[in-house]
Amino acid sequence: MKKRIIDLVTVLAVASVIIAAAVVGKKIAKKNDLELIGSILKPGEEYEAVNNNKWLILHESGKVKDCIYSGEGRGYNGNVQVAAVTDTAGIIMSVHLLANKETPSFVSKIFRRNFTDRFKGLPASDLAGSEVIIDAVAGATITSNAIKEAIIVGYSAGEGLKHNHSFKINAGWPELLVLLLFILSVLISIKRLRAAGKYLQWISWGLSVIFLGFVLGQPLTLPRFITVFTGYLPDPRSELYVLILPVLAIGFILISGKNNYCMSVCPFGAMQEILGAVGNASEIRLKRFSLVKYIQWGITLLAVIIALIMNNPSIAEYSVFGAFFQLTGATVIFILLMLSIIMSLFFRRPWCRYLCPVEGVMTYFRTLRRAVINIFRQ
Amino acid sequence: MDKINRRKFIKSAGLAGGALSLAGVAGAGYSAGADKDSFTGYGRTAYGEDQFFNRKPFLVDKPTYVQEGEPVRITSIEDIFKRNGELSRLMFSRNGDQPAWKPSDGLDALPGYLRAYYQANPGAFDEFIKAMQKGREQRTNWDKYRDKYFIADAWSNAHSSPIRGRSSFPAEPQGKPEESDFRGVNKKRLKLKSPRHGSELLKKICYSFGASLAGIAKVKKEWVYQGSLRGIGRVDYEVPSHWKYAVVIAVPHEWDSMYANPTYGTSYDAYSKLRFIAGKMEVFIKELGYSARPHVPPTSYDLVMPPLAIDAGMGEQGRNGILITPELGANTRLAAITTDMPLEPDKPIDIGVSKFCKKCRICAEECPGGAISFKDTPGEVIRGYRRWKIDQNKCFTVWNSVATSHARGCRVCLSVCPYSRKNNWIHNFAREADPRDPTGLLASGLLAMQKKFFTYPGGQEYLPPPDGNNRTFGEAPGWLRTEEWFDL
Amino acid sequence: MFNNSNILEPLFWIIMGGLYTVFIIGLAMWLKDMKVKMNWWKWSLTLLWFILLSITVAGGFTLIGENELRAGLLFMAVPGAVIIVAGVALGRFLLRNTNEEKDN
Ligand code: SF4
Ligand code: SF4
């Protein structure tokens, strides 16, 4: 009786805090386009809007000097708004970043690494024709593509052209892999399969570490949940599996109450299991286990709130996944990673137990499920 | 009892020994990394045997550059310094006269040889105007940065002092090459044992004068400039028959300052060094009784250096257009002496630079001006050779933009290149192992480490605010930092 | 270690040689006392592991000496993690039979 009420109150309280943070975040004013466009003009230059996506830069004589096109592209964690300056013949002369909700490190990497130089001298119309292949900056592929997309969108909309979004969903082996991993996770949990289940479990962990981890490098992280929650979906054409992953993970926990993602799909979880097997890791029971858990969940909640208020999901990223699978991240994260790796040799899943933000999200949905079921029971 | 104690003692000593030996290798590693003498080209003696890479396993018959179509000699106007020189002569009056030409006259009003270049290279003229504009900003901003780069600027000016003016060494050739290259040649000649002896001797002498690398190449006519000849001026000419061989020499920039490019480094340290070596070589060869003509930086060349050096087996060409040698990486500066002394040319080498550059692209990402091509493979055929295109006009704009007292260069593409590394065990492992690995896996691994582990600020960061933050690639050495020696 | 000294540098390596000797003798005693049966390939594996560890440490510190702190730390962390894991695996492998004996 009492537990039921606690469940319900927790679920509602957390939900309302998150929603409040999201509302506050949205309220924080967005710079308007004109201001943004003004920022790329040289002092003394006059401009004139043609439509929402096209501006003209004028000579003193009133003759058109150059054009500006601005558009948005979908990055990994948010939109990037980009302006392309072209001459009157539509040749791209420069590319500027106007607004950015994408992971800042990806974007700054791209701009500092002269990525936008690759567009210079190309006719904007050719780009829209997608004949031109622009190499992405290593380690920031989606963002690179988002910038290209933004230029195309801006140009097509500015010129009133129909931009064929070519909504061909590109499902390939990554999507199949994710499905396979979830199917395996179900098979493994079937009791009658005991011995075979154990083999399947190891196969599944191996696949996950190698392919979901090292090859694809994008396991579920906190920003992903936040972006999905705020309604931002990454471009399904480029990386469909990053969408399938949270949907299936949450779906499973809501239906069965079992956290299949953490148990057998997550590549870092799998890695900890493998390390644990190497070092013959043991279970540890902390005396103050529940207190530690509350701290873990509290940090996760705090990160979510901050990200929502700042309107930038990617700042909620504090997991070690990027550091482990892609060698990117701050030094602190690397220290955390080293600790987790060494600890995993001796204790089972230290990262999952005490630090992981995803585990908190999963627990939230499990509690939600329990609370709802209890309401119906009554 | 006694025995047990001894056992215990040895056991704990063993543990301590293991830990101490680890600390020992850490210390040995640290000092190997910090050692200034492990900068190649700055060994303890001019001969420093250990500074040379063993080229024997990598000698090839044909150089690694790719010829496509008929080679064409480069016209001197294609060289940015000659071009800018001509243009400024037209645009700025010397003694109060009206300038002969101003941009509003239009490109059509330019003399033919200049017009041809700007018509063939659209955008080049705008870039020149931009560079001039940036140059003005650079001079205005210098006040802000003068104190910070006080020593660096003084150091650079000291290095450039032997280059400026009439009395520079070596003296510019006067008159026809047939006369000037033979001026002062010793009438007495001894019989050389063999061309091979000639090559060996000249290289030894180069080292004794302070060259880090020396090589011998046969002069190919396509490496000789067309359209102007030092000592004569603007002229179309056939390659003189006595320019048979070239002794090519290379020295690096002082390494610590080179890593702190663009603002702390200078080009003139290597330039002045090269001029001294090449000038003395001219005298030496003439004393032996043969003709000699030095070709020295910054602009006193009748031949294009990098391909000549590739022919001489010193290295290969990188994406950044610079000669990359196994010892110095991209930190190479070149000069040459053409002569008719009978010599045996060196063989070119293949250490896999051209393959590595296809994957690497670091210099393109780090170039503040976006002057280096990003293309997967060398994308353009230039004068009969397939190569990556360097936009010299954009590069020159960077020289005029970075926080220095005047346009004295950038050289970031030298510093960032993974080949420009010290002569210590860890880099030597890469140096020796990579060209021997036919799979290219090691190269990919090393490159991944290079990109993930090392800090690369990104091209824009080297520019002054508002575009960047005046970053340097490496940290400036203490002796170049004003704040360590002067009260500010 | 003492790059420019003709006396300290050889001395340093002599001492290092001594340390290695003491380490190996001590290790042999440890293993004997723990009832680990060693043979030539177990010894080579163990020493290979130690050499790899030493190279990683030396490499990391070389990069630190070159003023590349981040590169040096990462150079030690990434292969270092692999080496630590391999070390634990090797340790368990060597101690495998001794534990069984205890159990019996
Ligand atoms: S010197 Fe500087 S501007 Fe020129 S190509 Fe190299 S990096 Fe680019
Ligand atoms: S930085 Fe990379 S791409 Fe550029 S020259 Fe050096 S190796 Fe080649």
PDB file of N, CA and C and ligand atoms in Angstrom, chain B residues 262 320 322 333 363-364 366-372 390-392 394-399 402 409-414 416 462, ligand 1:
ATOM      1  N   PRO B 262      52.350  29.500 -35.809  1.00  0.00           N
ATOM      2  CA  PRO B 262      52.979  30.414 -36.740  1.00  0.00           C
ATOM      3  C   PRO B 262      53.685  31.611 -36.088  1.00  0.00           C
ATOM      4  N   ASN B 320      51.054  18.697 -48.388  1.00  0.00           N
ATOM      5  CA  ASN B 320      51.281  20.129 -48.196  1.00  0.00           C
ATOM      6  C   ASN B 320      52.287  20.693 -49.187  1.00  0.00           C
ATOM      7  N   ILE B 322      55.308  20.070 -49.555  1.00  0.00           N
ATOM      8  CA  ILE B 322      56.654  20.223 -49.018  1.00  0.00           C
ATOM      9  C   ILE B 322      57.392  18.898 -49.127  1.00  0.00           C
ATOM     10  N   ARG B 333      64.056  22.660 -45.245  1.00  0.00           N
ATOM     11  CA  ARG B 333      64.234  23.824 -46.109  1.00  0.00           C
ATOM     12  C   ARG B 333      65.355  23.507 -47.066  1.00  0.00           C
ATOM     13  N   CYS B 363      47.430  18.266 -42.260  1.00  0.00           N
ATOM     14  CA  CYS B 363      47.863  19.612 -42.633  1.00  0.00           C
ATOM     15  C   CYS B 363      46.718  20.402 -43.267  1.00  0.00           C
ATOM     16  N   ALA B 364      45.846  19.696 -44.023  1.00  0.00           N
ATOM     17  CA  ALA B 364      44.731  20.406 -44.653  1.00  0.00           C
ATOM     18  C   ALA B 364      43.766  20.917 -43.586  1.00  0.00           C
ATOM     19  N   GLU B 366      44.580  21.680 -40.559  1.00  0.00           N
ATOM     20  CA  GLU B 366      45.219  22.647 -39.676  1.00  0.00           C
ATOM     21  C   GLU B 366      45.634  23.926 -40.385  1.00  0.00           C
ATOM     22  N   CYS B 367      45.617  23.948 -41.710  1.00  0.00           N
ATOM     23  CA  CYS B 367      46.058  25.143 -42.427  1.00  0.00           C
ATOM     24  C   CYS B 367      45.095  26.293 -42.152  1.00  0.00           C
ATOM     25  N   PRO B 368      45.601  27.417 -41.620  1.00  0.00           N
ATOM     26  CA  PRO B 368      44.706  28.520 -41.268  1.00  0.00           C
ATOM     27  C   PRO B 368      44.002  29.117 -42.482  1.00  0.00           C
ATOM     28  N   GLY B 369      44.530  28.888 -43.664  1.00  0.00           N
ATOM     29  CA  GLY B 369      43.941  29.522 -44.836  1.00  0.00           C
ATOM     30  C   GLY B 369      43.159  28.562 -45.708  1.00  0.00           C
ATOM     31  N   GLY B 370      43.091  27.308 -45.330  1.00  0.00           N
ATOM     32  CA  GLY B 370      42.432  26.331 -46.196  1.00  0.00           C
ATOM     33  C   GLY B 370      43.135  26.234 -47.538  1.00  0.00           C
ATOM     34  N   ALA B 371      44.469  26.366 -47.519  1.00  0.00           N
ATOM     35  CA  ALA B 371      45.207  26.406 -48.776  1.00  0.00           C
ATOM     36  C   ALA B 371      45.595  25.022 -49.265  1.00  0.00           C
ATOM     37  N   ILE B 372      45.429  24.017 -48.407  1.00  0.00           N
ATOM     38  CA  ILE B 372      45.901  22.674 -48.758  1.00  0.00           C
ATOM     39  C   ILE B 372      44.699  21.814 -49.145  1.00  0.00           C
ATOM     40  N   ILE B 390      48.319  23.225 -53.984  1.00  0.00           N
ATOM     41  CA  ILE B 390      48.453  24.153 -52.863  1.00  0.00           C
ATOM     42  C   ILE B 390      48.042  25.513 -53.387  1.00  0.00           C
ATOM     43  N   ASP B 391      47.147  26.165 -52.693  1.00  0.00           N
ATOM     44  CA  ASP B 391      46.737  27.489 -53.134  1.00  0.00           C
ATOM     45  C   ASP B 391      47.685  28.524 -52.528  1.00  0.00           C
ATOM     46  N   GLN B 392      48.715  28.894 -53.304  1.00  0.00           N
ATOM     47  CA  GLN B 392      49.734  29.791 -52.737  1.00  0.00           C
ATOM     48  C   GLN B 392      49.161  31.150 -52.394  1.00  0.00           C
ATOM     49  N   LYS B 394      46.152  31.793 -51.125  1.00  0.00           N
ATOM     50  CA  LYS B 394      45.528  31.727 -49.798  1.00  0.00           C
ATOM     51  C   LYS B 394      46.578  31.627 -48.713  1.00  0.00           C
ATOM     52  N   CYS B 395      47.612  30.854 -49.007  1.00  0.00           N
ATOM     53  CA  CYS B 395      48.702  30.708 -48.045  1.00  0.00           C
ATOM     54  C   CYS B 395      49.298  32.081 -47.732  1.00  0.00           C
ATOM     55  N   PHE B 396      49.507  32.860 -48.776  1.00  0.00           N
ATOM     56  CA  PHE B 396      50.102  34.180 -48.583  1.00  0.00           C
ATOM     57  C   PHE B 396      49.183  35.083 -47.755  1.00  0.00           C
ATOM     58  N   THR B 397      47.875  34.915 -47.923  1.00  0.00           N
ATOM     59  CA  THR B 397      46.949  35.700 -47.104  1.00  0.00           C
ATOM     60  C   THR B 397      47.144  35.381 -45.620  1.00  0.00           C
ATOM     61  N   VAL B 398      47.415  34.102 -45.324  1.00  0.00           N
ATOM     62  CA  VAL B 398      47.653  33.738 -43.926  1.00  0.00           C
ATOM     63  C   VAL B 398      48.898  34.429 -43.392  1.00  0.00           C
ATOM     64  N   TRP B 399      49.944  34.473 -44.204  1.00  0.00           N
ATOM     65  CA  TRP B 399      51.161  35.141 -43.757  1.00  0.00           C
ATOM     66  C   TRP B 399      50.847  36.575 -43.337  1.00  0.00           C
ATOM     67  N   VAL B 402      48.461  36.339 -39.623  1.00  0.00           N
ATOM     68  CA  VAL B 402      48.861  35.894 -38.284  1.00  0.00           C
ATOM     69  C   VAL B 402      49.591  37.012 -37.532  1.00  0.00           C
ATOM     70  N   GLY B 409      55.443  34.654 -42.680  1.00  0.00           N
ATOM     71  CA  GLY B 409      55.186  33.239 -42.868  1.00  0.00           C
ATOM     72  C   GLY B 409      54.325  32.604 -41.810  1.00  0.00           C
ATOM     73  N   CYS B 410      54.004  31.339 -42.049  1.00  0.00           N
ATOM     74  CA  CYS B 410      53.082  30.626 -41.174  1.00  0.00           C
ATOM     75  C   CYS B 410      53.676  29.279 -40.762  1.00  0.00           C
ATOM     76  N   ARG B 411      53.991  28.416 -41.726  1.00  0.00           N
ATOM     77  CA  ARG B 411      54.694  27.147 -41.498  1.00  0.00           C
ATOM     78  C   ARG B 411      53.965  26.168 -40.592  1.00  0.00           C
ATOM     79  N   VAL B 412      52.674  26.377 -40.363  1.00  0.00           N
ATOM     80  CA  VAL B 412      51.939  25.432 -39.533  1.00  0.00           C
ATOM     81  C   VAL B 412      51.961  24.033 -40.148  1.00  0.00           C
ATOM     82  N   CYS B 413      51.918  23.988 -41.500  1.00  0.00           N
ATOM     83  CA  CYS B 413      51.894  22.673 -42.163  1.00  0.00           C
ATOM     84  C   CYS B 413      53.190  21.917 -41.951  1.00  0.00           C
ATOM     85  N   LEU B 414      54.261  22.591 -41.581  1.00  0.00           N
ATOM     86  CA  LEU B 414      55.493  21.888 -41.240  1.00  0.00           C
ATOM     87  C   LEU B 414      55.377  21.269 -39.849  1.00  0.00           C
ATOM     88  N   VAL B 416      52.676  20.474 -37.963  1.00  0.00           N
ATOM     89  CA  VAL B 416      51.646  19.499 -37.628  1.00  0.00           C
ATOM     90  C   VAL B 416      51.882  18.145 -38.280  1.00  0.00           C
ATOM     91  N   TYR B 462      44.732  29.383 -35.264  1.00  0.00           N
ATOM     92  CA  TYR B 462      46.039  30.027 -35.342  1.00  0.00           C
ATOM     93  C   TYR B 462      45.922  31.506 -35.710  1.00  0.00           C
TER      94      TYR B 462
HETATM   95  S1  SF4 D   1      52.252  27.848 -44.510  1.00  0.00           S
HETATM   96 FE1  SF4 D   1      50.377  27.997 -43.325  1.00  0.00          FE
HETATM   97  S2  SF4 D   1      48.947  28.941 -44.716  1.00  0.00           S
HETATM   98 FE2  SF4 D   1      50.599  28.157 -45.952  1.00  0.00          FE
HETATM   99  S3  SF4 D   1      49.944  26.159 -46.589  1.00  0.00           S
HETATM  100 FE3  SF4 D   1      51.165  25.919 -44.730  1.00  0.00          FE
HETATM  101  S4  SF4 D   1      49.659  25.930 -43.105  1.00  0.00           S
HETATM  102 FE4  SF4 D   1      48.639  26.762 -44.882  1.00  0.00          FE
END
